PDB file of C-alpha atoms in Angstrom:
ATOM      1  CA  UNK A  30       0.000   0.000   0.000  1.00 57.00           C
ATOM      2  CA  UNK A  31       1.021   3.936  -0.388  1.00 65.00           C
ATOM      3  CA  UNK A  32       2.284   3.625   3.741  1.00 71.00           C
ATOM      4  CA  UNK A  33       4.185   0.592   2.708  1.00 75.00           C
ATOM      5  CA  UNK A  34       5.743   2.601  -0.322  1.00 79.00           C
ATOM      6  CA  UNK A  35       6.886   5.608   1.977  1.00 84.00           C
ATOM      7  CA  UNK A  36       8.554   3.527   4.475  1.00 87.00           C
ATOM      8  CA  UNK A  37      10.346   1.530   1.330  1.00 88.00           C
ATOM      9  CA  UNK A  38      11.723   4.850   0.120  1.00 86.00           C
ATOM     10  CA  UNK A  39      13.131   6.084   3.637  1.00 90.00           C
ATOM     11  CA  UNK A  40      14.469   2.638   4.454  1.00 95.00           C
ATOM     12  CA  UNK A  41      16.694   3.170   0.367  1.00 93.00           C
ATOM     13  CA  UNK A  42      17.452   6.556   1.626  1.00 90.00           C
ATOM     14  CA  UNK A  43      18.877   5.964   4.623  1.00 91.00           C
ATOM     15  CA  UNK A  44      20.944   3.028   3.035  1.00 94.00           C
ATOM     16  CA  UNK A  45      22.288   4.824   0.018  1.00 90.00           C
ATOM     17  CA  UNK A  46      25.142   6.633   2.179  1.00 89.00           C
ATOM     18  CA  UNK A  47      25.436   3.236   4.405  1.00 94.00           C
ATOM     19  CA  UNK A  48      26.170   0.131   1.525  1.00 95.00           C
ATOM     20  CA  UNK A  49      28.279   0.155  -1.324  1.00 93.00           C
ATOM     21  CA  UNK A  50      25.789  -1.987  -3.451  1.00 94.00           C
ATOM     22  CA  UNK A  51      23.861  -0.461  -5.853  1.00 93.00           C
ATOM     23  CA  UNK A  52      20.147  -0.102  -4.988  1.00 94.00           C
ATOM     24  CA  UNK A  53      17.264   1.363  -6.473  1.00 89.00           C
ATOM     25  CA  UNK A  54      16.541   5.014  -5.570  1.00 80.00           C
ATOM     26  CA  UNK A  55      13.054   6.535  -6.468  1.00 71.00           C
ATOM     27  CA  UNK A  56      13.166   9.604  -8.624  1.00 67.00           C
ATOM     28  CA  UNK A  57       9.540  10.001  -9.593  1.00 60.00           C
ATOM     29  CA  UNK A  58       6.772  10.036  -6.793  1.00 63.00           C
ATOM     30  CA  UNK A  59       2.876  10.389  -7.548  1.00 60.00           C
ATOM     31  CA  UNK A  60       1.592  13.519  -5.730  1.00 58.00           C
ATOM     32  CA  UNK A  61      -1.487  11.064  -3.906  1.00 59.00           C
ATOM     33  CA  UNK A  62       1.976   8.477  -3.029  1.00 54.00           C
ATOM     34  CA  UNK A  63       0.106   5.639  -4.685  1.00 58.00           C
ATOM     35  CA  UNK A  64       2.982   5.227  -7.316  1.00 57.00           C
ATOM     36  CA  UNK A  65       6.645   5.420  -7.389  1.00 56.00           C
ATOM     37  CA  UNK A  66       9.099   4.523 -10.024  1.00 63.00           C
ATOM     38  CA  UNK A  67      13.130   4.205 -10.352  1.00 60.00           C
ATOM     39  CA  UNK A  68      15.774   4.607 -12.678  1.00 63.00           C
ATOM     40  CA  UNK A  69      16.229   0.917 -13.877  1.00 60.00           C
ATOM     41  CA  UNK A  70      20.062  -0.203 -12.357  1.00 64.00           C
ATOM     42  CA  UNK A  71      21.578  -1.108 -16.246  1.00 59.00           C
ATOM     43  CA  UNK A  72      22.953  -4.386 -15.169  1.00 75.00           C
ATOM     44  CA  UNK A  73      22.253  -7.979 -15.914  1.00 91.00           C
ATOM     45  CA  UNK A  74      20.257  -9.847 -13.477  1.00 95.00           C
ATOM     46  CA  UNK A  75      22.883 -12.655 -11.381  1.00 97.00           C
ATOM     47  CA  UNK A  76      21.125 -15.711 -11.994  1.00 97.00           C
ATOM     48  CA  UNK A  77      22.761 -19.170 -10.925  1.00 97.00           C
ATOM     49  CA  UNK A  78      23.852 -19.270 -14.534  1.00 97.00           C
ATOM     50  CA  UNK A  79      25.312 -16.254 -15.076  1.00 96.00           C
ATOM     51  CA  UNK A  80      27.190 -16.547 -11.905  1.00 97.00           C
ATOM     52  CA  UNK A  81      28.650 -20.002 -13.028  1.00 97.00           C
ATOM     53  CA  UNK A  82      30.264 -17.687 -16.011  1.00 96.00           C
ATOM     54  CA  UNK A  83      32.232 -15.490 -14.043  1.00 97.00           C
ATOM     55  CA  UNK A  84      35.387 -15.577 -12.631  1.00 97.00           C
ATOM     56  CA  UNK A  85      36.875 -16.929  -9.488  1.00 98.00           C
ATOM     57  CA  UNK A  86      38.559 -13.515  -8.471  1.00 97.00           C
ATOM     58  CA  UNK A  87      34.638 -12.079  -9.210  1.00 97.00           C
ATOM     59  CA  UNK A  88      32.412 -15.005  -7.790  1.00 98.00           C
ATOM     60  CA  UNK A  89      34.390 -14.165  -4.088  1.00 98.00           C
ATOM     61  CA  UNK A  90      34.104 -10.221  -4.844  1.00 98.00           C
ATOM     62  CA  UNK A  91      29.914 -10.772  -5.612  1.00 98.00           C
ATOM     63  CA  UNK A  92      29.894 -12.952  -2.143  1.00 98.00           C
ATOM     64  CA  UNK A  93      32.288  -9.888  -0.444  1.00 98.00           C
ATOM     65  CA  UNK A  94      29.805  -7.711  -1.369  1.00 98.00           C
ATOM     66  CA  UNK A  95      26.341  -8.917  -0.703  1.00 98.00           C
ATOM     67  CA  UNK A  96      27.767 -10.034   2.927  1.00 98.00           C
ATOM     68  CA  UNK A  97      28.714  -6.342   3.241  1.00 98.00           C
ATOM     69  CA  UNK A  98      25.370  -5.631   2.673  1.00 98.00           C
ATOM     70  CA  UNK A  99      23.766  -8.307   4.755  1.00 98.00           C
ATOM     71  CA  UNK A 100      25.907  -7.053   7.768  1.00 98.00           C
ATOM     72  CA  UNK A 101      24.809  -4.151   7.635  1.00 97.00           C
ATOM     73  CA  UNK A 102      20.877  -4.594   7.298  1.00 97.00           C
ATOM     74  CA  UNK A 103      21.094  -7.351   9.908  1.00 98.00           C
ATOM     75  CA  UNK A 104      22.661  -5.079  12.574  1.00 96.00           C
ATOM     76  CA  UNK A 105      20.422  -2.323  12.298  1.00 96.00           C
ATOM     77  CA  UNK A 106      18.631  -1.774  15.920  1.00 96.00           C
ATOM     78  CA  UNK A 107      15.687  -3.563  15.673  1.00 95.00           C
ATOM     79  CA  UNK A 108      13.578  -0.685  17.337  1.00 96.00           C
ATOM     80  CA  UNK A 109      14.918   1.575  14.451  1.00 96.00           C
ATOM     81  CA  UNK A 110      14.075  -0.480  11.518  1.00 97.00           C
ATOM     82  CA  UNK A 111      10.368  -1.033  13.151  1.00 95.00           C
ATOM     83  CA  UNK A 112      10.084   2.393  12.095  1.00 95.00           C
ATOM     84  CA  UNK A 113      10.423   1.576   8.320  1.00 95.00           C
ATOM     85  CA  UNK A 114       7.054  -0.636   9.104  1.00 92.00           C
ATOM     86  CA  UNK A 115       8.431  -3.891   8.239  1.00 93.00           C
ATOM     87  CA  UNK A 116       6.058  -6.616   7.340  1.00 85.00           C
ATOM     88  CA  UNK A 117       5.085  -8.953  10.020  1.00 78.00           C
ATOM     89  CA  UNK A 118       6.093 -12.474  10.159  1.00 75.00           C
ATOM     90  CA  UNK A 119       2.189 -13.657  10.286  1.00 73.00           C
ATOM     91  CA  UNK A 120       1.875 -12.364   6.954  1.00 68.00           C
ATOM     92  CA  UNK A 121       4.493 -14.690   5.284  1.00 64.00           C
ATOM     93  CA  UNK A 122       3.156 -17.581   7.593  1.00 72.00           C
ATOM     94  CA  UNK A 123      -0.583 -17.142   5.931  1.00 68.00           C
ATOM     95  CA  UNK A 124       1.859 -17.118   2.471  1.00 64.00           C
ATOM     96  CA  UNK A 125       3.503 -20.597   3.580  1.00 72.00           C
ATOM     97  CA  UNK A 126       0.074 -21.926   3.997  1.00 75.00           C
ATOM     98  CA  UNK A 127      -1.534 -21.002   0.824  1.00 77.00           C
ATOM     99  CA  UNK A 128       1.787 -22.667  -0.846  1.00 72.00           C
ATOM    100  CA  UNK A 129       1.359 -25.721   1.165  1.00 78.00           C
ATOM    101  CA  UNK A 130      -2.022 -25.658  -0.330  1.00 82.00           C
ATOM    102  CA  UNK A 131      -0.656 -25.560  -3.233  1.00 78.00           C
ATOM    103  CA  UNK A 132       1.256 -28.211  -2.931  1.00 77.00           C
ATOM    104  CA  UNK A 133      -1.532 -30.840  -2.024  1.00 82.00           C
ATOM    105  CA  UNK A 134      -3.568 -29.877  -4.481  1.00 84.00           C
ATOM    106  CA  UNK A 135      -1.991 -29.094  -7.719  1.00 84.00           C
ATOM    107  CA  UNK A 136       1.520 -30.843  -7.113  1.00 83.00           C
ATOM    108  CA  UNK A 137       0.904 -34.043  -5.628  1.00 86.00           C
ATOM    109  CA  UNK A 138      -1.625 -35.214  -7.505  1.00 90.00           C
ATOM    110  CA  UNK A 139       1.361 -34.918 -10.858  1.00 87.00           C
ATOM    111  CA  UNK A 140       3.664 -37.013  -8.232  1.00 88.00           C
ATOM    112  CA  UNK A 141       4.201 -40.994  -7.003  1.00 92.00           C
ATOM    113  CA  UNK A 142       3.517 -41.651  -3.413  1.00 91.00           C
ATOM    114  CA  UNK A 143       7.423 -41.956  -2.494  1.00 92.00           C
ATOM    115  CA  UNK A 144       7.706 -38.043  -3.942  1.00 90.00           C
ATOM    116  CA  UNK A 145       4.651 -36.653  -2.141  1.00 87.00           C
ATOM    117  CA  UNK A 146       6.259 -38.695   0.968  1.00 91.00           C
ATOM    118  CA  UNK A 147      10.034 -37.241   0.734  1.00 89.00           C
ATOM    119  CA  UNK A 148       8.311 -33.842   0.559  1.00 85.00           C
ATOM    120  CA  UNK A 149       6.003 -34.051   3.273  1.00 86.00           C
ATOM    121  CA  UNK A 150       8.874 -35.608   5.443  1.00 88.00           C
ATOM    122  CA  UNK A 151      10.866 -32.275   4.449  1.00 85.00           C
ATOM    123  CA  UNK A 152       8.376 -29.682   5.231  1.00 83.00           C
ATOM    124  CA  UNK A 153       8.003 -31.838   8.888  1.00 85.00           C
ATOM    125  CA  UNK A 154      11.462 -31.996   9.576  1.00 86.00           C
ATOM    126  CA  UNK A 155      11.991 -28.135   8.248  1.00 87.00           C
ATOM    127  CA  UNK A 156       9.280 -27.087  10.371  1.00 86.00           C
ATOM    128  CA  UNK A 157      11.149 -28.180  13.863  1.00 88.00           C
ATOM    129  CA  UNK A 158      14.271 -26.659  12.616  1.00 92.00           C
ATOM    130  CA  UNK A 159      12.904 -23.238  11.627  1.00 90.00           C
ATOM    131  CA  UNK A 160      10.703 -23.475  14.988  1.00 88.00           C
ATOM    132  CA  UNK A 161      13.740 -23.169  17.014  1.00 91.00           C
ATOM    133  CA  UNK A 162      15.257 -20.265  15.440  1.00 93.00           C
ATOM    134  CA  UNK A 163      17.274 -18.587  18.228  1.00 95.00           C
ATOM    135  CA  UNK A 164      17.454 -15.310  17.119  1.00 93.00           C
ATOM    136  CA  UNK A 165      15.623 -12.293  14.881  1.00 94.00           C
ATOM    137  CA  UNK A 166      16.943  -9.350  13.247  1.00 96.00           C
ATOM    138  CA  UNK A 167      15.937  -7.583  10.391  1.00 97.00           C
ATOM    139  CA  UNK A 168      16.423  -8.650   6.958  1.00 97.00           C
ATOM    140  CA  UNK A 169      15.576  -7.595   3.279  1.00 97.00           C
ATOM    141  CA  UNK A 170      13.054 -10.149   3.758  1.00 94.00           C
ATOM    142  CA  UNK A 171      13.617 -11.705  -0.696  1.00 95.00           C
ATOM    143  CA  UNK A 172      17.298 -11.912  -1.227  1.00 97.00           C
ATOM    144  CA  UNK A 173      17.718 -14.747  -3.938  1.00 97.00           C
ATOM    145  CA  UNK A 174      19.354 -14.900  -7.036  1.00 97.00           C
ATOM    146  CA  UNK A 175      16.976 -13.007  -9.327  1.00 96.00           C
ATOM    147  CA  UNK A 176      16.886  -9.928  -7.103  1.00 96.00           C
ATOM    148  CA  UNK A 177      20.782  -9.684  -7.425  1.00 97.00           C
ATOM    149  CA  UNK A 178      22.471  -7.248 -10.644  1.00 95.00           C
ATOM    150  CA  UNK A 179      25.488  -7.426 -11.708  1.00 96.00           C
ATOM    151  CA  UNK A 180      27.844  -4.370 -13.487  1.00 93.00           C
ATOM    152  CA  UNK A 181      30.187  -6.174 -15.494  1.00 92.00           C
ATOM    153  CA  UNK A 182      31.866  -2.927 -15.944  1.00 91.00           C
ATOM    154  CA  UNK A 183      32.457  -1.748 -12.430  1.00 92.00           C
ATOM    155  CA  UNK A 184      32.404  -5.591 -11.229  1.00 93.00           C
ATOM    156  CA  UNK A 185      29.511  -4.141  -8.724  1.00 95.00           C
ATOM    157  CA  UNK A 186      26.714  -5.792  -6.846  1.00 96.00           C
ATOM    158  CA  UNK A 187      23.187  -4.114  -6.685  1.00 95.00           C
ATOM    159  CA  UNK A 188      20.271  -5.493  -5.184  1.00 96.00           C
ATOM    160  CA  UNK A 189      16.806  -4.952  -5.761  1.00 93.00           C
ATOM    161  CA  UNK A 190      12.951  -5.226  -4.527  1.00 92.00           C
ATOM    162  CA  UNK A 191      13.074  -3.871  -1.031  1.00 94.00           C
ATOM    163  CA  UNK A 192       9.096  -4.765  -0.451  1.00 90.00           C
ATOM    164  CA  UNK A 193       9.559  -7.856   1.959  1.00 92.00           C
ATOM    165  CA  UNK A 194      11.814  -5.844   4.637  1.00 95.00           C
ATOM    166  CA  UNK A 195      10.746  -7.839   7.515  1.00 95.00           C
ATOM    167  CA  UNK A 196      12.502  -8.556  10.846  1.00 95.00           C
ATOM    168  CA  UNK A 197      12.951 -12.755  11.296  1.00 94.00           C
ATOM    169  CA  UNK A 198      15.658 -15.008  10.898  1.00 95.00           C
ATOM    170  CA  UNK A 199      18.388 -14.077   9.635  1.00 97.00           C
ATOM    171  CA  UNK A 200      19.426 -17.121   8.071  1.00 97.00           C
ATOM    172  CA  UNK A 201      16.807 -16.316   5.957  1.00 96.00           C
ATOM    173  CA  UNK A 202      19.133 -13.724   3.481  1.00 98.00           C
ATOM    174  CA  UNK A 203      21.450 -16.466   3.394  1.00 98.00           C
ATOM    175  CA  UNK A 204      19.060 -18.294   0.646  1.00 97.00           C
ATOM    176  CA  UNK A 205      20.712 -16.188  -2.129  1.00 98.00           C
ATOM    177  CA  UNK A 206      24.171 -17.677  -1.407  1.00 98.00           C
ATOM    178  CA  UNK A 207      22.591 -21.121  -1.882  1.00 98.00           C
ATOM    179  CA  UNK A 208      21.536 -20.183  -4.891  1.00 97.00           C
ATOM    180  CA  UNK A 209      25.248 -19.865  -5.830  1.00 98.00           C
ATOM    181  CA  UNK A 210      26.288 -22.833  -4.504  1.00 97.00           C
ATOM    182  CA  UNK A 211      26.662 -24.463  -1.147  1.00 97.00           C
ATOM    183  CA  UNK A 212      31.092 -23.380  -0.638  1.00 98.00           C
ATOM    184  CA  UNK A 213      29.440 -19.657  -1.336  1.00 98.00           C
ATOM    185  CA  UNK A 214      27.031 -19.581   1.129  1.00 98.00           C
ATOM    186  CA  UNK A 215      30.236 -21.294   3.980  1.00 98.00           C
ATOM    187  CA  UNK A 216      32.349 -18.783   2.238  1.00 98.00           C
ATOM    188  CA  UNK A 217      29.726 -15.758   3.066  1.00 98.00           C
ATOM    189  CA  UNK A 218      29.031 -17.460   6.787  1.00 98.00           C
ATOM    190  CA  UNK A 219      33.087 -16.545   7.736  1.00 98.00           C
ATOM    191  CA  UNK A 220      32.392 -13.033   7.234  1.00 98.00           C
ATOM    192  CA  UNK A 221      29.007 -12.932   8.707  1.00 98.00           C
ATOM    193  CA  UNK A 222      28.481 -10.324  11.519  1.00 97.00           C
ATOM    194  CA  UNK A 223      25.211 -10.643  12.569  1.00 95.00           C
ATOM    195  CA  UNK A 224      23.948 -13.304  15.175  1.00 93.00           C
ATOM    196  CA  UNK A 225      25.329 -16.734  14.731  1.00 96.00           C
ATOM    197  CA  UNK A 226      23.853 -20.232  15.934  1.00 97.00           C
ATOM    198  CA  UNK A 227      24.848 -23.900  14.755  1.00 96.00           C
ATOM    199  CA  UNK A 228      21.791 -24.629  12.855  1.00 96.00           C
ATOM    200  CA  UNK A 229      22.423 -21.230  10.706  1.00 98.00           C
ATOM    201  CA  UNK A 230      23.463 -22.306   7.505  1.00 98.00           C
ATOM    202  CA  UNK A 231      20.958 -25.673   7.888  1.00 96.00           C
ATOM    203  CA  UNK A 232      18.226 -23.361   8.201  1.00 96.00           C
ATOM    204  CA  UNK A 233      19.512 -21.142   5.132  1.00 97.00           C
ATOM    205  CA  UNK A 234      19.278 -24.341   2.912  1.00 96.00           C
ATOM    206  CA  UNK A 235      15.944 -24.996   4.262  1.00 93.00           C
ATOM    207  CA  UNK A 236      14.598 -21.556   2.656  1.00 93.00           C
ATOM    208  CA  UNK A 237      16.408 -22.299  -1.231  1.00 94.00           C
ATOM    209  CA  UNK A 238      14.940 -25.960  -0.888  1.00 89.00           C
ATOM    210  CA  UNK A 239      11.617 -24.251  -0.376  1.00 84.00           C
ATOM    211  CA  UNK A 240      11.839 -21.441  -2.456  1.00 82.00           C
ATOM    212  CA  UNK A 241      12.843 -23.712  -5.345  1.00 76.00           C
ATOM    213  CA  UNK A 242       9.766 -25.979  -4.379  1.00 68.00           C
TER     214      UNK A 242
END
């Protein structure tokens, strides 16, 4: 909504002096605030594919710069980032659900009964995991692959859709270096600055698997 718009476009401005990525920044703003638009970022969205093409030297420098990032959103004080209205975690739970859905009735009908089983066994066994989740902070809330841009030129990260800010598990960022490949994700984990528990990157995995579901 247009409340949910304003608080996206103070949340980019106070992070456009505080990361190095490159991140969209609204230039034209509907007088009622029902519409806002950006300058597209001219760079080629990092999919698992194109990622696979580049080089060693700029596979660590993409993973050097989205944890740079990460850090930073994940140690903002809580109280200050409520102020950006972040979505609640009830909303994405109601999501889950109509996914799960979903899955029972359009999915598992296409599968044999030893898929459907594996994947109900998954969701069970993901459910404890995520359950005990130790600790919250806030996140970007839809970090994966295809909201990552590359600038071949510069060799720059930018990162884009900032309409899922939401304060949860942290692990949950952590999805996009999955997306990358498993080493990434370890790599990204060393330079991690935000709260750390032993089921971290487990719980990271979790979210690709059920994105990609």
């Amino acid at each position: 909504g247009i409340e949910h718009l304003k608080h996206e476009i103070s949340f980019l401005e106070i992070l456009k002096n505080k990361v190095k990525t490159a991140i969209p920044m609204y230039e034209y703003i509907a007088k009622n605030g029902n519409f806002a638009g950006y300058k597209i970022i001219p760079d080629k969205i990092l999919s698992p594919a194109t990622f696979q093409y580049l080089s060693q030297k700029n596979k660590e420098s993409v993973v050097s710069q989205l944890i740079d990032f990460i850090n930073f959103i994940h140690t903002i004080n809580i109280n200050t980032f409520k102020e950006f209205n972040p979505r609640s975690r009830e909303e994405f739970t109601s999501i889950e659900k109509e996914v799960e859905k979903a899955l029972v009735e359009k999915l598992f009908p296409l599968l044999s009964d030893e898929e459907v089983e594996k994947i109900k066994s998954f969701y069970q066994e993901s459910k404890s995991i995520i359950q005990a989740t130790p600790h919250f902070s806030p996140t970007h809330g839809d970090l994966y692959a295809y909201n990552v841009v590359w600038d071949k030129k510069q060799s720059k990260v930018g990162v884009i859709d900032f309409s899922d800010l939401i304060i949860t598990d942290p692990a949950k960022d952590f999805e996009v270096f999955y997306d990358y490949g498993s080493t990434y994700a370890e790599m990204a984990y060393e330079k991690y600055k935000g709260p750390k528990d032993p089921q971290f990157l487990q719980r990271a995995e979790i979210y690709y698997k059920i994105h990609t579901i």
